[in-house]
Amino acid sequence: MDMTFNSTSNAQTSLVQPTIQITHPVDYEDYGTFAVSAHTEIGSRKTQEDRLIIVPKMNPEKYDISFFGVFDGTVGDFSSDTIQKIIIKHLTESPQWEKLINALENGGDIVTCAYDAMFRMYKSADEELLGLCARFSHDYASSTSVTVLMVNQYIVVGHLV
């Protein structure tokens, strides 16, 4: 992922490769256990503020974990573009993510751990976004989102308005 500013994190997110950042329609991609397609319409707007992300295999060697996100920016694309770039690191670098991985390895409560990881992801990504908005004087920038975390046979959906 290409970042245009420094993140507040020092950790690496190499376990989430490959990540597909959508800037154009995806007609159909088959990942074996599921298929994905994505499309956005600019309509009558001057710029496209929608951003999407697909991470079909977050850790293909060990676990069946996938992540999908749709981010709809308002008052420009700063927020949606930023969230698209930082959301995965906020998911995978949290203590809640470690608990989820531990639950997968040792038979813990996967559903609660996945929910907690998503909740923490939104909270910490929002904190970083607010700091970046202040730093770059994007006072009115915001984004709504819908995200899906698939872990084995479980699906956790987050919707931020």
PDB file of C-alpha atoms in Angstrom:
ATOM      1  CA  MET A   1       0.000   0.000   0.000  1.00  0.00           C
ATOM      2  CA  ASP A   2       1.274   3.465  -0.830  1.00  0.00           C
ATOM      3  CA  MET A   3       0.937   5.907   2.057  1.00  0.00           C
ATOM      4  CA  THR A   4       1.137   9.640   1.456  1.00  0.00           C
ATOM      5  CA  PHE A   5       1.783  10.458   5.102  1.00  0.00           C
ATOM      6  CA  ASN A   6       3.378   8.795   8.096  1.00  0.00           C
ATOM      7  CA  SER A   7       1.282   6.393  10.092  1.00  0.00           C
ATOM      8  CA  THR A   8       1.274   6.396  13.879  1.00  0.00           C
ATOM      9  CA  SER A   9       2.215   2.712  13.812  1.00  0.00           C
ATOM     10  CA  ASN A  10       5.655   1.144  13.592  1.00  0.00           C
ATOM     11  CA  ALA A  11       4.580  -2.466  13.000  1.00  0.00           C
ATOM     12  CA  GLN A  12       4.452  -4.290   9.686  1.00  0.00           C
ATOM     13  CA  THR A  13       1.271  -5.608   8.077  1.00  0.00           C
ATOM     14  CA  SER A  14       2.847  -8.083   5.680  1.00  0.00           C
ATOM     15  CA  LEU A  15       0.548 -10.888   6.770  1.00  0.00           C
ATOM     16  CA  VAL A  16      -2.363  -9.241   4.956  1.00  0.00           C
ATOM     17  CA  GLN A  17      -0.872  -9.393   1.473  1.00  0.00           C
ATOM     18  CA  PRO A  18      -2.159  -9.396  -1.156  1.00  0.00           C
ATOM     19  CA  THR A  19      -4.486  -6.475  -0.616  1.00  0.00           C
ATOM     20  CA  ILE A  20      -6.544  -5.208  -3.512  1.00  0.00           C
ATOM     21  CA  GLN A  21      -7.405  -1.520  -3.288  1.00  0.00           C
ATOM     22  CA  ILE A  22     -10.258  -0.957  -5.690  1.00  0.00           C
ATOM     23  CA  THR A  23     -10.089   2.077  -7.946  1.00  0.00           C
ATOM     24  CA  HIS A  24     -12.087   0.491 -10.763  1.00  0.00           C
ATOM     25  CA  PRO A  25     -14.825  -2.164 -11.023  1.00  0.00           C
ATOM     26  CA  VAL A  26     -13.992  -5.768 -10.221  1.00  0.00           C
ATOM     27  CA  ASP A  27     -16.206  -7.896 -12.413  1.00  0.00           C
ATOM     28  CA  TYR A  28     -15.619 -11.244 -10.731  1.00  0.00           C
ATOM     29  CA  GLU A  29     -12.813 -12.776  -8.735  1.00  0.00           C
ATOM     30  CA  ASP A  30     -13.064 -16.368  -7.523  1.00  0.00           C
ATOM     31  CA  TYR A  31     -11.194 -17.186  -4.306  1.00  0.00           C
ATOM     32  CA  GLY A  32     -12.309 -20.787  -3.982  1.00  0.00           C
ATOM     33  CA  THR A  33     -14.640 -20.574  -1.006  1.00  0.00           C
ATOM     34  CA  PHE A  34     -16.240 -17.332  -2.199  1.00  0.00           C
ATOM     35  CA  ALA A  35     -16.309 -14.940  -5.144  1.00  0.00           C
ATOM     36  CA  VAL A  36     -16.125 -11.142  -5.095  1.00  0.00           C
ATOM     37  CA  SER A  37     -17.266  -8.388  -7.400  1.00  0.00           C
ATOM     38  CA  ALA A  38     -17.250  -4.635  -6.778  1.00  0.00           C
ATOM     39  CA  HIS A  39     -18.438  -1.556  -8.606  1.00  0.00           C
ATOM     40  CA  THR A  40     -18.902   2.123  -7.796  1.00  0.00           C
ATOM     41  CA  GLU A  41     -20.767   4.830  -9.672  1.00  0.00           C
ATOM     42  CA  ILE A  42     -19.681   8.441  -9.575  1.00  0.00           C
ATOM     43  CA  GLY A  43     -23.111   9.665 -10.692  1.00  0.00           C
ATOM     44  CA  SER A  44     -23.270  13.437 -11.096  1.00  0.00           C
ATOM     45  CA  ARG A  45     -20.522  14.171  -8.574  1.00  0.00           C
ATOM     46  CA  LYS A  46     -17.319  15.882  -9.677  1.00  0.00           C
ATOM     47  CA  THR A  47     -15.041  13.354  -7.984  1.00  0.00           C
ATOM     48  CA  GLN A  48     -15.291   9.757  -6.847  1.00  0.00           C
ATOM     49  CA  GLU A  49     -15.161   9.635  -3.054  1.00  0.00           C
ATOM     50  CA  ASP A  50     -15.850   5.900  -2.697  1.00  0.00           C
ATOM     51  CA  ARG A  51     -13.009   3.593  -1.734  1.00  0.00           C
ATOM     52  CA  LEU A  52     -13.088  -0.179  -1.440  1.00  0.00           C
ATOM     53  CA  ILE A  53     -10.699  -2.782  -0.126  1.00  0.00           C
ATOM     54  CA  ILE A  54     -10.634  -6.541  -0.553  1.00  0.00           C
ATOM     55  CA  VAL A  55      -8.280  -8.769   1.425  1.00  0.00           C
ATOM     56  CA  PRO A  56      -9.324 -12.273   0.387  1.00  0.00           C
ATOM     57  CA  LYS A  57      -6.715 -14.174   2.400  1.00  0.00           C
ATOM     58  CA  MET A  58      -5.329 -12.365   5.428  1.00  0.00           C
ATOM     59  CA  ASN A  59      -3.208 -15.312   6.496  1.00  0.00           C
ATOM     60  CA  PRO A  60      -3.480 -18.005   3.816  1.00  0.00           C
ATOM     61  CA  GLU A  61      -0.995 -20.386   5.435  1.00  0.00           C
ATOM     62  CA  LYS A  62      -2.993 -20.919   8.624  1.00  0.00           C
ATOM     63  CA  TYR A  63      -6.439 -19.328   8.854  1.00  0.00           C
ATOM     64  CA  ASP A  64      -9.506 -18.672   6.745  1.00  0.00           C
ATOM     65  CA  ILE A  65      -9.789 -14.917   7.364  1.00  0.00           C
ATOM     66  CA  SER A  66     -10.961 -12.315   4.830  1.00  0.00           C
ATOM     67  CA  PHE A  67     -11.753  -8.608   5.056  1.00  0.00           C
ATOM     68  CA  PHE A  68     -13.864  -6.371   2.824  1.00  0.00           C
ATOM     69  CA  GLY A  69     -14.621  -2.677   3.154  1.00  0.00           C
ATOM     70  CA  VAL A  70     -16.564   0.060   1.410  1.00  0.00           C
ATOM     71  CA  PHE A  71     -15.760   3.618   2.466  1.00  0.00           C
ATOM     72  CA  ASP A  72     -17.867   6.549   1.238  1.00  0.00           C
ATOM     73  CA  GLY A  73     -16.163   9.888   1.734  1.00  0.00           C
ATOM     74  CA  THR A  74     -17.993  13.148   2.262  1.00  0.00           C
ATOM     75  CA  VAL A  75     -16.619  16.627   1.608  1.00  0.00           C
ATOM     76  CA  GLY A  76     -13.839  15.121  -0.488  1.00  0.00           C
ATOM     77  CA  ASP A  77     -11.989  11.842  -0.517  1.00  0.00           C
ATOM     78  CA  PHE A  78      -9.440  12.471   2.254  1.00  0.00           C
ATOM     79  CA  SER A  79     -11.235  10.380   4.876  1.00  0.00           C
ATOM     80  CA  SER A  80     -12.281   7.492   2.654  1.00  0.00           C
ATOM     81  CA  ASP A  81      -8.857   7.351   1.009  1.00  0.00           C
ATOM     82  CA  THR A  82      -7.084   7.452   4.373  1.00  0.00           C
ATOM     83  CA  ILE A  83      -9.293   4.833   6.004  1.00  0.00           C
ATOM     84  CA  GLN A  84      -8.812   2.510   3.036  1.00  0.00           C
ATOM     85  CA  LYS A  85      -5.058   2.731   3.599  1.00  0.00           C
ATOM     86  CA  ILE A  86      -4.940   2.381   7.393  1.00  0.00           C
ATOM     87  CA  ILE A  87      -7.853   0.118   8.319  1.00  0.00           C
ATOM     88  CA  ILE A  88      -6.032  -3.213   7.960  1.00  0.00           C
ATOM     89  CA  LYS A  89      -3.138  -2.194  10.173  1.00  0.00           C
ATOM     90  CA  HIS A  90      -5.601  -1.086  12.836  1.00  0.00           C
ATOM     91  CA  LEU A  91      -7.229  -4.492  12.672  1.00  0.00           C
ATOM     92  CA  THR A  92      -4.090  -6.632  12.663  1.00  0.00           C
ATOM     93  CA  GLU A  93      -1.942  -4.650  15.096  1.00  0.00           C
ATOM     94  CA  SER A  94      -4.353  -4.619  18.016  1.00  0.00           C
ATOM     95  CA  PRO A  95      -4.262  -6.806  21.132  1.00  0.00           C
ATOM     96  CA  GLN A  96      -7.767  -7.931  20.146  1.00  0.00           C
ATOM     97  CA  TRP A  97      -6.401  -9.329  16.871  1.00  0.00           C
ATOM     98  CA  GLU A  98      -3.815 -11.291  18.830  1.00  0.00           C
ATOM     99  CA  LYS A  99      -6.631 -12.665  20.986  1.00  0.00           C
ATOM    100  CA  LEU A 100      -8.514 -13.688  17.828  1.00  0.00           C
ATOM    101  CA  ILE A 101      -5.470 -15.508  16.467  1.00  0.00           C
ATOM    102  CA  ASN A 102      -4.992 -17.145  19.867  1.00  0.00           C
ATOM    103  CA  ALA A 103      -8.650 -18.240  19.871  1.00  0.00           C
ATOM    104  CA  LEU A 104      -8.197 -19.776  16.418  1.00  0.00           C
ATOM    105  CA  GLU A 105      -5.089 -21.630  17.552  1.00  0.00           C
ATOM    106  CA  ASN A 106      -6.391 -22.789  20.922  1.00  0.00           C
ATOM    107  CA  GLY A 107     -10.144 -23.136  20.467  1.00  0.00           C
ATOM    108  CA  GLY A 108     -11.318 -19.929  22.164  1.00  0.00           C
ATOM    109  CA  ASP A 109     -14.391 -17.765  21.574  1.00  0.00           C
ATOM    110  CA  ILE A 110     -13.820 -16.775  17.940  1.00  0.00           C
ATOM    111  CA  VAL A 111     -17.025 -14.744  17.616  1.00  0.00           C
ATOM    112  CA  THR A 112     -16.338 -12.504  20.607  1.00  0.00           C
ATOM    113  CA  CYS A 113     -12.687 -12.074  19.642  1.00  0.00           C
ATOM    114  CA  ALA A 114     -13.596 -11.148  16.038  1.00  0.00           C
ATOM    115  CA  TYR A 115     -16.201  -8.646  17.268  1.00  0.00           C
ATOM    116  CA  ASP A 116     -13.714  -7.105  19.709  1.00  0.00           C
ATOM    117  CA  ALA A 117     -11.049  -6.862  16.979  1.00  0.00           C
ATOM    118  CA  MET A 118     -13.467  -5.062  14.634  1.00  0.00           C
ATOM    119  CA  PHE A 119     -14.620  -2.717  17.406  1.00  0.00           C
ATOM    120  CA  ARG A 120     -11.019  -1.821  18.281  1.00  0.00           C
ATOM    121  CA  MET A 121     -10.153  -1.451  14.582  1.00  0.00           C
ATOM    122  CA  TYR A 122     -12.848   1.199  14.133  1.00  0.00           C
ATOM    123  CA  LYS A 123     -11.945   3.022  17.339  1.00  0.00           C
ATOM    124  CA  SER A 124      -8.211   3.242  16.686  1.00  0.00           C
ATOM    125  CA  ALA A 125      -8.567   3.993  12.951  1.00  0.00           C
ATOM    126  CA  ASP A 126     -11.000   6.792  13.813  1.00  0.00           C
ATOM    127  CA  GLU A 127      -8.530   8.220  16.327  1.00  0.00           C
ATOM    128  CA  GLU A 128      -5.742   8.224  13.735  1.00  0.00           C
ATOM    129  CA  LEU A 129      -8.039   9.722  11.094  1.00  0.00           C
ATOM    130  CA  LEU A 130      -9.104  12.534  13.418  1.00  0.00           C
ATOM    131  CA  GLY A 131      -5.459  13.326  14.118  1.00  0.00           C
ATOM    132  CA  LEU A 132      -4.637  13.388  10.410  1.00  0.00           C
ATOM    133  CA  CYS A 133      -7.665  15.573   9.654  1.00  0.00           C
ATOM    134  CA  ALA A 134      -6.466  18.060  12.272  1.00  0.00           C
ATOM    135  CA  ARG A 135      -2.884  17.891  11.010  1.00  0.00           C
ATOM    136  CA  PHE A 136      -3.847  18.492   7.377  1.00  0.00           C
ATOM    137  CA  SER A 137      -6.737  20.926   8.130  1.00  0.00           C
ATOM    138  CA  HIS A 138      -9.510  18.698   6.784  1.00  0.00           C
ATOM    139  CA  ASP A 139     -12.070  20.023   9.254  1.00  0.00           C
ATOM    140  CA  TYR A 140     -15.173  18.676   7.499  1.00  0.00           C
ATOM    141  CA  ALA A 141     -13.815  15.424   6.076  1.00  0.00           C
ATOM    142  CA  SER A 142     -15.694  12.286   7.036  1.00  0.00           C
ATOM    143  CA  SER A 143     -16.534   8.835   5.751  1.00  0.00           C
ATOM    144  CA  THR A 144     -19.184   6.222   6.264  1.00  0.00           C
ATOM    145  CA  SER A 145     -18.255   2.583   5.935  1.00  0.00           C
ATOM    146  CA  VAL A 146     -19.448  -0.971   5.794  1.00  0.00           C
ATOM    147  CA  THR A 147     -16.886  -3.651   6.593  1.00  0.00           C
ATOM    148  CA  VAL A 148     -17.032  -7.418   6.736  1.00  0.00           C
ATOM    149  CA  LEU A 149     -14.603  -9.667   8.580  1.00  0.00           C
ATOM    150  CA  MET A 150     -14.972 -13.334   7.678  1.00  0.00           C
ATOM    151  CA  VAL A 151     -13.352 -15.771  10.105  1.00  0.00           C
ATOM    152  CA  ASN A 152     -13.902 -19.430   9.286  1.00  0.00           C
ATOM    153  CA  GLN A 153     -17.681 -19.777   9.053  1.00  0.00           C
ATOM    154  CA  TYR A 154     -18.399 -16.542  10.978  1.00  0.00           C
ATOM    155  CA  ILE A 155     -19.121 -13.100   9.550  1.00  0.00           C
ATOM    156  CA  VAL A 156     -18.788  -9.863  11.527  1.00  0.00           C
ATOM    157  CA  VAL A 157     -20.276  -6.772   9.865  1.00  0.00           C
ATOM    158  CA  GLY A 158     -19.466  -3.218  10.907  1.00  0.00           C
ATOM    159  CA  HIS A 159     -21.336  -0.119   9.737  1.00  0.00           C
ATOM    160  CA  LEU A 160     -20.052   3.308  10.667  1.00  0.00           C
ATOM    161  CA  VAL A 161     -22.200   6.338   9.886  1.00  0.00           C
TER     162      VAL A 161
END
